[in-house]
mmCIF file of C-alpha atoms in Angstrom:
data_model
loop_
_atom_site.group_PDB
_atom_site.id
_atom_site.type_symbol
_atom_site.label_atom_id
_atom_site.label_comp_id
_atom_site.label_asym_id
_atom_site.label_seq_id
_atom_site.Cartn_x
_atom_site.Cartn_y
_atom_site.Cartn_z
ATOM 1 C CA MET A 25 88.714 74.732 120.117
ATOM 2 C CA SER A 26 87.286 75.981 116.806
ATOM 3 C CA GLU A 27 88.323 79.359 115.443
ATOM 4 C CA THR A 28 85.691 82.071 115.837
ATOM 5 C CA ILE A 29 84.390 83.594 112.612
ATOM 6 C CA HIS A 30 84.071 87.350 112.796
ATOM 7 C CA TYR A 31 81.050 88.519 110.813
ATOM 8 C CA PRO A 32 80.235 90.163 108.498
ATOM 9 C CA VAL A 33 82.141 87.982 106.042
ATOM 10 C CA LEU A 34 82.642 88.409 102.320
ATOM 11 C CA GLU A 35 83.353 85.100 100.605
ATOM 12 C CA ILE A 36 85.201 85.403 97.302
ATOM 13 C CA ASP A 37 85.176 82.349 95.059
ATOM 14 C CA LEU A 38 88.373 82.611 93.030
ATOM 15 C CA GLN A 39 87.475 79.662 90.838
ATOM 16 C CA LYS A 40 84.334 81.486 89.711
ATOM 17 C CA LEU A 41 86.366 84.625 88.979
ATOM 18 C CA GLU A 42 88.798 82.584 86.883
ATOM 19 C CA ASN A 43 85.837 81.030 85.049
ATOM 20 C CA ASN A 44 84.367 84.460 84.320
ATOM 21 C CA ALA A 45 87.699 85.742 83.048
ATOM 22 C CA GLU A 46 88.080 82.687 80.804
ATOM 23 C CA LYS A 47 84.639 83.188 79.268
ATOM 24 C CA VAL A 48 85.102 86.916 78.609
ATOM 25 C CA THR A 49 88.697 86.758 77.350
ATOM 26 C CA ALA A 50 88.024 83.768 75.081
ATOM 27 C CA TYR A 51 84.981 85.374 73.460
ATOM 28 C CA ALA A 52 86.762 88.704 73.026
ATOM 29 C CA GLY A 53 89.983 87.065 71.854
ATOM 30 C CA GLU A 54 88.195 85.306 69.020
ATOM 31 C CA ARG A 55 87.219 88.778 67.820
ATOM 32 C CA GLY A 56 90.694 90.261 68.115
ATOM 33 C CA ILE A 57 90.106 92.043 71.406
ATOM 34 C CA GLU A 58 92.449 91.881 74.402
ATOM 35 C CA ILE A 59 91.090 92.215 77.942
ATOM 36 C CA THR A 60 92.775 94.000 80.823
ATOM 37 C CA GLY A 61 91.195 92.916 84.104
ATOM 38 C CA VAL A 62 89.999 95.792 86.287
ATOM 39 C CA ILE A 63 90.191 94.940 89.975
ATOM 40 C CA LYS A 64 89.399 98.309 91.563
ATOM 41 C CA GLY A 65 85.850 97.034 92.235
ATOM 42 C CA CYS A 66 87.201 94.494 94.731
ATOM 43 C CA ASN A 67 89.768 96.803 96.342
ATOM 44 C CA SER A 68 92.408 95.231 94.081
ATOM 45 C CA ILE A 69 92.603 92.035 96.122
ATOM 46 C CA VAL A 70 95.715 90.397 94.718
ATOM 47 C CA GLU A 71 94.229 86.888 94.639
ATOM 48 C CA ALA A 72 91.332 88.171 92.545
ATOM 49 C CA GLY A 73 93.878 89.635 90.150
ATOM 50 C CA LYS A 74 95.699 86.313 89.964
ATOM 51 C CA ALA A 75 92.416 84.582 89.105
ATOM 52 C CA MET A 76 91.785 87.110 86.313
ATOM 53 C CA LEU A 77 95.277 86.590 84.914
ATOM 54 C CA LYS A 78 94.934 82.822 85.049
ATOM 55 C CA GLY A 79 91.625 83.200 83.231
ATOM 56 C CA GLY A 80 93.296 85.008 80.349
ATOM 57 C CA CYS A 81 93.478 88.737 81.158
ATOM 58 C CA SER A 82 96.626 90.314 79.709
ATOM 59 C CA GLY A 83 97.135 92.741 82.593
ATOM 60 C CA LEU A 84 95.502 94.325 85.628
ATOM 61 C CA ALA A 85 94.087 97.796 86.153
ATOM 62 C CA THR A 86 92.972 99.917 89.076
ATOM 63 C CA SER A 87 92.364 103.584 89.835
ATOM 64 C CA ARG A 88 94.099 104.109 93.179
ATOM 65 C CA MET A 89 97.835 104.349 93.721
ATOM 66 C CA ASP A 90 97.843 102.420 97.000
ATOM 67 C CA GLN A 91 96.167 99.525 95.195
ATOM 68 C CA MET A 92 98.577 99.848 92.281
ATOM 69 C CA LYS A 93 101.558 99.569 94.626
ATOM 70 C CA ARG A 94 100.074 96.434 96.184
ATOM 71 C CA ILE A 95 99.646 94.827 92.766
ATOM 72 C CA ARG A 96 103.166 95.745 91.686
ATOM 73 C CA GLU A 97 104.719 94.330 94.855
ATOM 74 C CA ALA A 98 102.837 91.040 94.571
ATOM 75 C CA LEU A 99 102.990 90.656 90.785
ATOM 76 C CA PRO A 100 106.092 92.548 89.597
ATOM 77 C CA GLY A 101 106.045 91.205 86.036
ATOM 78 C CA VAL A 102 102.414 91.992 85.218
ATOM 79 C CA GLU A 103 101.397 94.864 82.946
ATOM 80 C CA THR A 104 99.560 97.338 85.160
ATOM 81 C CA TRP A 105 97.228 100.162 84.179
ATOM 82 C CA LEU A 106 96.276 103.223 86.230
ATOM 83 C CA LEU A 107 92.724 104.072 85.177
ATOM 84 C CA ARG A 108 92.296 107.439 86.854
ATOM 85 C CA ILE A 109 94.191 110.368 85.345
ATOM 86 C CA PRO A 110 97.416 110.635 87.379
ATOM 87 C CA MET A 111 97.723 113.433 89.908
ATOM 88 C CA LEU A 112 100.860 115.522 89.615
ATOM 89 C CA SER A 113 101.590 114.672 93.252
ATOM 90 C CA GLU A 114 101.862 110.935 92.447
ATOM 91 C CA ILE A 115 103.969 110.946 89.277
ATOM 92 C CA GLU A 116 107.060 109.524 91.032
ATOM 93 C CA GLU A 117 105.005 106.582 92.316
ATOM 94 C CA LEU A 118 103.226 106.207 88.989
ATOM 95 C CA ILE A 119 106.316 105.547 86.904
ATOM 96 C CA ARG A 120 107.529 102.899 89.352
ATOM 97 C CA CYS A 121 104.227 101.093 89.941
ATOM 98 C CA SER A 122 102.299 101.384 86.695
ATOM 99 C CA THR A 123 103.181 100.285 83.178
ATOM 100 C CA ILE A 124 100.487 102.360 81.473
ATOM 101 C CA SER A 125 98.229 105.220 82.527
ATOM 102 C CA LEU A 126 95.200 106.917 80.978
ATOM 103 C CA ASN A 127 95.869 110.583 80.256
ATOM 104 C CA SER A 128 94.184 113.692 78.874
ATOM 105 C CA GLU A 129 96.412 116.572 80.035
ATOM 106 C CA GLU A 130 99.617 117.717 78.340
ATOM 107 C CA THR A 131 100.924 119.109 81.641
ATOM 108 C CA THR A 132 100.664 115.686 83.272
ATOM 109 C CA ILE A 133 102.334 113.884 80.363
ATOM 110 C CA ARG A 134 105.210 116.369 80.393
ATOM 111 C CA ALA A 135 105.636 115.680 84.121
ATOM 112 C CA ILE A 136 105.729 111.944 83.388
ATOM 113 C CA GLU A 137 108.414 112.517 80.742
ATOM 114 C CA ALA A 138 110.526 114.589 83.134
ATOM 115 C CA ALA A 139 110.208 112.060 85.961
ATOM 116 C CA CYS A 140 111.052 109.149 83.673
ATOM 117 C CA ALA A 141 114.061 111.011 82.246
ATOM 118 C CA SER A 142 115.383 111.652 85.757
ATOM 119 C CA ALA A 143 114.824 108.047 86.885
ATOM 120 C CA GLY A 144 115.891 106.363 83.653
ATOM 121 C CA LEU A 145 112.478 104.746 83.209
ATOM 122 C CA GLN A 146 109.878 104.368 80.454
ATOM 123 C CA HIS A 147 106.122 104.790 80.822
ATOM 124 C CA GLY A 148 103.237 104.127 78.449
ATOM 125 C CA VAL A 149 100.237 106.394 77.995
ATOM 126 C CA ILE A 150 96.776 105.995 76.532
ATOM 127 C CA LEU A 151 95.325 109.300 75.305
ATOM 128 C CA MET A 152 91.651 109.473 76.170
ATOM 129 C CA ALA A 153 88.961 110.793 73.845
ATOM 130 C CA ASP A 154 85.652 112.064 75.230
ATOM 131 C CA LEU A 155 82.960 110.688 72.941
ATOM 132 C CA GLY A 156 80.065 112.224 74.862
ATOM 133 C CA ASP A 157 80.127 110.734 78.360
ATOM 134 C CA LEU A 158 81.777 113.955 79.582
ATOM 135 C CA ARG A 159 84.166 112.410 82.041
ATOM 136 C CA GLU A 160 87.880 112.378 81.112
ATOM 137 C CA GLY A 161 89.223 112.886 77.610
ATOM 138 C CA PHE A 162 89.773 115.337 74.750
ATOM 139 C CA ARG A 163 86.830 116.878 72.973
ATOM 140 C CA ASP A 164 89.219 118.734 70.660
ATOM 141 C CA PHE A 165 90.498 115.816 68.581
ATOM 142 C CA GLU A 166 92.951 117.951 66.617
ATOM 143 C CA ALA A 167 94.625 118.952 69.881
ATOM 144 C CA MET A 168 94.660 115.282 70.883
ATOM 145 C CA ALA A 169 96.339 114.258 67.614
ATOM 146 C CA ALA A 170 98.878 117.063 67.947
ATOM 147 C CA LEU A 171 99.775 115.887 71.452
ATOM 148 C CA ALA A 172 100.101 112.320 70.173
ATOM 149 C CA GLU A 173 102.591 113.569 67.591
ATOM 150 C CA GLU A 174 104.513 115.491 70.250
ATOM 151 C CA ILE A 175 104.737 112.412 72.485
ATOM 152 C CA GLU A 176 105.931 110.277 69.602
ATOM 153 C CA PHE A 177 108.694 112.578 68.373
ATOM 154 C CA GLU A 178 109.636 114.781 71.340
ATOM 155 C CA MET A 179 109.215 112.646 74.476
ATOM 156 C CA PRO A 180 111.713 109.771 74.408
ATOM 157 C CA HIS A 181 110.698 108.380 77.821
ATOM 158 C CA VAL A 182 106.945 108.295 77.181
ATOM 159 C CA THR A 183 105.526 105.687 74.817
ATOM 160 C CA LEU A 184 102.222 106.388 73.087
ATOM 161 C CA GLU A 185 100.599 102.977 73.562
ATOM 162 C CA GLY A 186 97.261 103.959 72.101
ATOM 163 C CA ILE A 187 94.036 105.843 72.548
ATOM 164 C CA GLY A 188 90.879 105.018 74.438
ATOM 165 C CA THR A 189 87.524 106.181 75.657
ATOM 166 C CA ASN A 190 85.233 105.778 78.624
ATOM 167 C CA LEU A 191 81.494 105.388 78.178
ATOM 168 C CA GLY A 192 78.732 104.901 80.711
ATOM 169 C CA CYS A 193 80.531 105.720 83.984
ATOM 170 C CA TYR A 194 79.429 109.341 84.341
ATOM 171 C CA GLY A 195 77.169 110.531 81.549
ATOM 172 C CA SER A 196 75.440 107.143 81.138
ATOM 173 C CA ILE A 197 76.212 107.156 77.405
ATOM 174 C CA SER A 198 76.023 103.711 75.832
ATOM 175 C CA PRO A 199 78.815 102.413 73.631
ATOM 176 C CA THR A 200 77.511 102.169 70.073
ATOM 177 C CA THR A 201 78.893 101.158 66.711
ATOM 178 C CA GLU A 202 78.815 104.840 65.766
ATOM 179 C CA ASN A 203 80.773 106.316 68.667
ATOM 180 C CA LEU A 204 83.322 103.487 68.686
ATOM 181 C CA THR A 205 83.781 103.896 64.918
ATOM 182 C CA GLU A 206 84.633 107.509 65.701
ATOM 183 C CA LEU A 207 87.356 106.253 68.051
ATOM 184 C CA VAL A 208 88.742 103.924 65.366
ATOM 185 C CA GLU A 209 88.809 106.758 62.828
ATOM 186 C CA LEU A 210 90.658 108.939 65.308
ATOM 187 C CA ALA A 211 93.178 106.137 65.879
ATOM 188 C CA ARG A 212 93.763 105.806 62.131
ATOM 189 C CA ALA A 213 94.314 109.561 61.826
ATOM 190 C CA ILE A 214 96.871 109.530 64.652
ATOM 191 C CA GLU A 215 98.626 106.503 63.159
ATOM 192 C CA ALA A 216 98.985 108.383 59.865
ATOM 193 C CA ARG A 217 100.619 111.293 61.678
ATOM 194 C CA ILE A 218 103.093 109.205 63.699
ATOM 195 C CA GLY A 219 103.789 106.663 60.961
ATOM 196 C CA ARG A 220 103.073 103.462 62.912
ATOM 197 C CA PRO A 221 100.134 101.452 64.281
ATOM 198 C CA LEU A 222 98.975 102.064 67.820
ATOM 199 C CA ARG A 223 99.197 99.078 70.131
ATOM 200 C CA TYR A 224 95.811 99.701 71.740
ATOM 201 C CA VAL A 225 92.514 101.154 70.609
ATOM 202 C CA SER A 226 90.678 100.713 73.902
ATOM 203 C CA GLY A 227 86.937 100.807 73.380
ATOM 204 C CA GLY A 228 85.708 101.097 76.926
ATOM 205 C CA ALA A 229 84.838 98.799 79.776
ATOM 206 C CA THR A 230 82.157 96.327 80.884
ATOM 207 C CA THR A 231 79.525 98.561 79.282
ATOM 208 C CA THR A 232 80.943 97.646 75.854
ATOM 209 C CA LEU A 233 80.400 93.901 76.383
ATOM 210 C CA PRO A 234 76.692 93.938 75.367
ATOM 211 C CA LEU A 235 77.663 95.580 72.064
ATOM 212 C CA LEU A 236 80.393 92.968 71.625
ATOM 213 C CA LEU A 237 77.875 90.157 72.169
ATOM 214 C CA LYS A 238 75.595 91.696 69.545
ATOM 215 C CA GLY A 239 78.413 91.954 67.002
ATOM 216 C CA GLY A 240 78.361 95.753 67.012
ATOM 217 C CA VAL A 241 81.935 96.556 68.045
ATOM 218 C CA PRO A 242 83.633 97.907 64.907
ATOM 219 C CA GLU A 243 86.805 96.402 63.502
ATOM 220 C CA GLY A 244 89.795 98.278 64.845
ATOM 221 C CA ILE A 245 88.780 98.177 68.522
ATOM 222 C CA ASN A 246 91.307 95.746 69.974
ATOM 223 C CA HIS A 247 91.141 96.291 73.726
ATOM 224 C CA LEU A 248 88.662 96.574 76.591
ATOM 225 C CA ARG A 249 89.094 97.247 80.313
ATOM 226 C CA VAL A 250 86.698 94.877 82.099
ATOM 227 C CA GLY A 251 85.964 94.774 85.822
ATOM 228 C CA GLU A 252 82.300 94.260 86.791
ATOM 229 C CA GLY A 253 81.694 91.951 83.821
ATOM 230 C CA ILE A 254 84.197 89.481 85.297
ATOM 231 C CA LEU A 255 83.980 90.165 89.021
ATOM 232 C CA ASN A 256 80.221 90.319 89.262
ATOM 233 C CA GLY A 257 78.480 89.966 85.910
ATOM 234 C CA ARG A 258 75.193 91.213 87.299
ATOM 235 C CA ASP A 259 74.987 94.563 85.498
ATOM 236 C CA LEU A 260 74.910 92.818 82.131
ATOM 237 C CA MET A 261 71.870 90.771 83.171
ATOM 238 C CA VAL A 262 69.943 93.421 85.107
ATOM 239 C CA PHE A 263 70.629 96.684 83.278
ATOM 240 C CA TRP A 264 71.491 95.494 79.763
ATOM 241 C CA ASN A 265 69.373 92.336 79.612
ATOM 242 C CA THR A 266 72.418 90.696 78.019
ATOM 243 C CA PRO A 267 73.947 87.995 80.219
ATOM 244 C CA PHE A 268 77.422 86.956 79.113
ATOM 245 C CA PRO A 269 77.397 83.230 78.258
ATOM 246 C CA GLY A 270 79.015 81.187 81.011
ATOM 247 C CA VAL A 271 79.645 84.137 83.356
ATOM 248 C CA VAL A 272 78.268 83.601 86.877
ATOM 249 C CA ALA A 273 77.067 86.386 89.150
ATOM 250 C CA ASP A 274 77.718 84.861 92.571
ATOM 251 C CA ALA A 275 81.488 84.939 92.942
ATOM 252 C CA PHE A 276 81.005 87.255 95.938
ATOM 253 C CA THR A 277 78.776 86.326 98.884
ATOM 254 C CA LEU A 278 78.111 88.599 101.852
ATOM 255 C CA LYS A 279 77.311 86.794 105.113
ATOM 256 C CA ALA A 280 75.878 88.722 108.060
ATOM 257 C CA GLN A 281 74.875 87.551 111.517
ATOM 258 C CA VAL A 282 71.446 88.210 113.013
ATOM 259 C CA VAL A 283 71.545 90.163 116.277
ATOM 260 C CA GLU A 284 67.836 90.795 116.921
ATOM 261 C CA VAL A 285 64.473 89.229 115.982
ATOM 262 C CA LYS A 286 61.278 90.916 117.232
ATOM 263 C CA GLU A 287 57.703 91.810 116.325
ATOM 264 C CA LYS A 288 57.472 95.507 115.543
ATOM 265 C CA PRO A 289 55.223 97.985 113.740
ATOM 266 C CA SER A 290 56.179 98.537 110.123
ATOM 267 C CA TYR A 291 55.676 102.303 110.335
ATOM 268 C CA PRO A 292 57.857 104.493 112.589
ATOM 269 C CA ILE A 293 56.173 105.961 115.668
ATOM 270 C CA GLY A 294 56.400 109.698 116.230
ATOM 271 C CA GLU A 295 57.288 112.741 114.152
ATOM 272 C CA ILE A 296 59.336 111.787 111.083
ATOM 273 C CA PHE A 297 62.404 113.946 110.462
ATOM 274 C CA VAL A 298 65.580 112.763 108.679
ATOM 275 C CA ASP A 299 67.736 109.683 109.173
ATOM 276 C CA ALA A 300 71.447 109.631 110.091
ATOM 277 C CA PHE A 301 72.364 110.407 106.474
ATOM 278 C CA GLY A 302 70.082 113.424 106.135
ATOM 279 C CA GLU A 303 67.520 111.521 104.074
ATOM 280 C CA VAL A 304 63.808 110.881 104.557
ATOM 281 C CA PRO A 305 63.056 107.265 103.627
ATOM 282 C CA VAL A 306 59.596 106.243 102.468
ATOM 283 C CA TYR A 307 57.780 103.899 104.863
ATOM 284 C CA HIS A 308 54.701 101.719 104.235
ATOM 285 C CA ASP A 309 52.345 100.689 106.994
ATOM 286 C CA GLU A 310 51.872 96.912 106.828
ATOM 287 C CA GLY A 311 50.904 96.474 110.438
ATOM 288 C CA ILE A 312 52.892 94.392 112.881
ATOM 289 C CA ARG A 313 55.678 92.394 111.248
ATOM 290 C CA ILE A 314 58.509 90.183 112.435
ATOM 291 C CA ARG A 315 61.746 92.003 111.880
ATOM 292 C CA ALA A 316 65.348 90.948 112.135
ATOM 293 C CA ILE A 317 68.492 93.050 112.380
ATOM 294 C CA ALA A 318 71.764 91.834 110.864
ATOM 295 C CA ALA A 319 75.078 93.352 111.917
ATOM 296 C CA VAL A 320 76.120 95.014 108.688
ATOM 297 C CA GLY A 321 75.251 98.468 107.390
ATOM 298 C CA LYS A 322 75.800 101.345 105.041
ATOM 299 C CA GLN A 323 79.397 101.732 106.214
ATOM 300 C CA ASP A 324 80.040 98.220 104.877
ATOM 301 C CA VAL A 325 77.884 98.009 101.733
ATOM 302 C CA GLY A 326 76.910 101.573 100.858
ATOM 303 C CA SER A 327 73.209 100.870 100.496
ATOM 304 C CA HIS A 328 70.983 97.917 101.339
ATOM 305 C CA GLU A 329 69.342 98.445 97.952
ATOM 306 C CA LYS A 330 72.524 97.090 96.343
ATOM 307 C CA LEU A 331 72.122 93.748 98.101
ATOM 308 C CA LEU A 332 70.024 90.802 96.931
ATOM 309 C CA VAL A 333 68.485 88.254 99.283
ATOM 310 C CA ARG A 334 68.999 84.533 98.710
ATOM 311 C CA ASP A 335 66.358 83.250 101.118
ATOM 312 C CA GLU A 336 62.755 82.944 99.960
ATOM 313 C CA GLY A 337 60.433 85.257 101.865
ATOM 314 C CA LEU A 338 63.207 87.481 103.208
ATOM 315 C CA ARG A 339 62.822 91.196 102.467
ATOM 316 C CA LEU A 340 65.294 94.059 102.752
ATOM 317 C CA ILE A 341 63.604 96.961 104.551
ATOM 318 C CA GLY A 342 66.321 99.479 105.292
ATOM 319 C CA SER A 343 69.692 100.160 106.827
ATOM 320 C CA SER A 344 71.658 102.507 109.039
ATOM 321 C CA SER A 345 75.420 102.827 109.389
ATOM 322 C CA ASP A 346 75.767 99.482 111.151
ATOM 323 C CA HIS A 347 72.407 97.702 110.922
ATOM 324 C CA LEU A 348 70.522 95.931 108.159
ATOM 325 C CA ILE A 349 66.768 95.862 108.771
ATOM 326 C CA LEU A 350 64.973 92.786 107.424
ATOM 327 C CA ASP A 351 61.384 91.569 107.277
ATOM 328 C CA VAL A 352 61.382 87.831 108.043
ATOM 329 C CA THR A 353 57.630 87.344 108.499
ATOM 330 C CA ASP A 354 57.134 85.356 105.300
ATOM 331 C CA MET A 355 60.178 83.110 105.598
ATOM 332 C CA LYS A 356 59.457 79.383 105.963
ATOM 333 C CA VAL A 357 62.138 79.116 108.623
ATOM 334 C CA ARG A 358 62.648 82.396 110.434
ATOM 335 C CA PRO A 359 66.181 83.192 111.573
ATOM 336 C CA GLN A 360 67.155 83.298 115.220
ATOM 337 C CA VAL A 361 69.756 85.428 116.956
ATOM 338 C CA GLY A 362 73.163 84.116 115.901
ATOM 339 C CA ASP A 363 71.997 82.745 112.546
ATOM 340 C CA VAL A 364 73.850 83.851 109.420
ATOM 341 C CA LEU A 365 72.121 85.165 106.294
ATOM 342 C CA SER A 366 73.717 85.252 102.836
ATOM 343 C CA PHE A 367 73.327 87.973 100.214
ATOM 344 C CA ASP A 368 74.348 88.563 96.622
ATOM 345 C CA LEU A 369 75.785 91.956 95.728
ATOM 346 C CA TYR A 370 75.567 94.520 92.998
ATOM 347 C CA TYR A 371 78.805 96.238 92.002
ATOM 348 C CA PRO A 372 78.519 99.197 94.452
ATOM 349 C CA ALA A 373 78.006 96.875 97.442
ATOM 350 C CA MET A 374 80.989 94.796 96.335
ATOM 351 C CA LEU A 375 83.069 97.978 96.062
ATOM 352 C CA TYR A 376 82.175 99.022 99.622
ATOM 353 C CA ALA A 377 82.422 95.560 101.201
ATOM 354 C CA THR A 378 85.838 94.760 99.787
ATOM 355 C CA GLY A 379 87.128 98.130 100.993
ATOM 356 C CA SER A 380 85.654 97.842 104.477
ATOM 357 C CA ALA A 381 88.108 96.863 107.217
ATOM 358 C CA SER A 382 85.125 95.603 109.237
ATOM 359 C CA VAL A 383 84.208 92.959 106.665
ATOM 360 C CA GLU A 384 86.356 89.840 106.897
ATOM 361 C CA LYS A 385 87.396 88.479 103.493
ATOM 362 C CA VAL A 386 87.447 84.720 102.993
ATOM 363 C CA LEU A 387 89.006 83.359 99.810
ATOM 364 C CA LEU A 388 87.525 80.154 98.400
ATOM 365 C CA ASN A 389 89.334 77.792 95.963
ATOM 366 C CA SER A 390 92.654 79.574 96.227
ATOM 367 C CA GLU A 391 94.764 76.423 96.028
ATOM 368 C CA ALA A 392 95.309 76.487 92.266
ATOM 369 C CA LEU A 393 96.443 80.118 92.025
#
């Protein structure tokens, strides 16, 4: 008796992830830049991390402590980075699960020093500079340099590993030669004050890859934190019009089963109010159409707009918590109840799907890891 597959399913091709990591790390490495693989976008699935490491990433990074603990337990010797500024309530876990953390608050770093002193441990920090994106980081660079000096000479259990910045995640500010040169200059100033070179000058994330491909990353940037550019690779093509050579965008495939196929009007009948999420979608009257419903929804992928169809003639119409509404009228072969449809994903849909307990994860090509 064959084993029943429980849809929706997210297939993860580990060989493609390893390929993507190889392409990104090799290109960056030739230019003196080390890559830490960010796996928060796939709920820090350990096998995805292993594929990134095999492909050349020097360490793994995530933003959630539960994911960090899972990585540490499975891969105890790997350098791990916590990307979100540590909460004071998680410092004890931080120093045991993470090698390095991104920081911008003196209070937090002092708490790390005290916890490490008590436990007999060492922890590395990256001081973050805010270069205009207005998420985490110092805007007062003199205060940042003063704290760097304090860490170096007055905190024996905290190692100043380097400085970094984040661009594009909140304020939508693009990495440029100019703002990354500012980061390099700040690094040089801190190095002069502490009397040694910093290990890392971390110039951002996937959003810095287009600048790298164009030759615009200034000398002195020697590290990037890359997630989407390896896991998915679609943002570079769609939003930056700069595909990374050799990187594929279909390592993740969402498969959903059809549960209804019927002719229906394309415009809702009755008085339009709001949907289950308090929104008023825009509808277009196209007359009677053949519609299908697949058993996957916003709870699993966030938004149907972050999915891409693979079948010619298939259209995404809308979604609710648990249903994906599809127009199948123009498909050459229309699906029937029980058929399975495959979709590509943008980063947000991948983030939701990998974190959803209702989406079964199937690992492909895991034998070599």
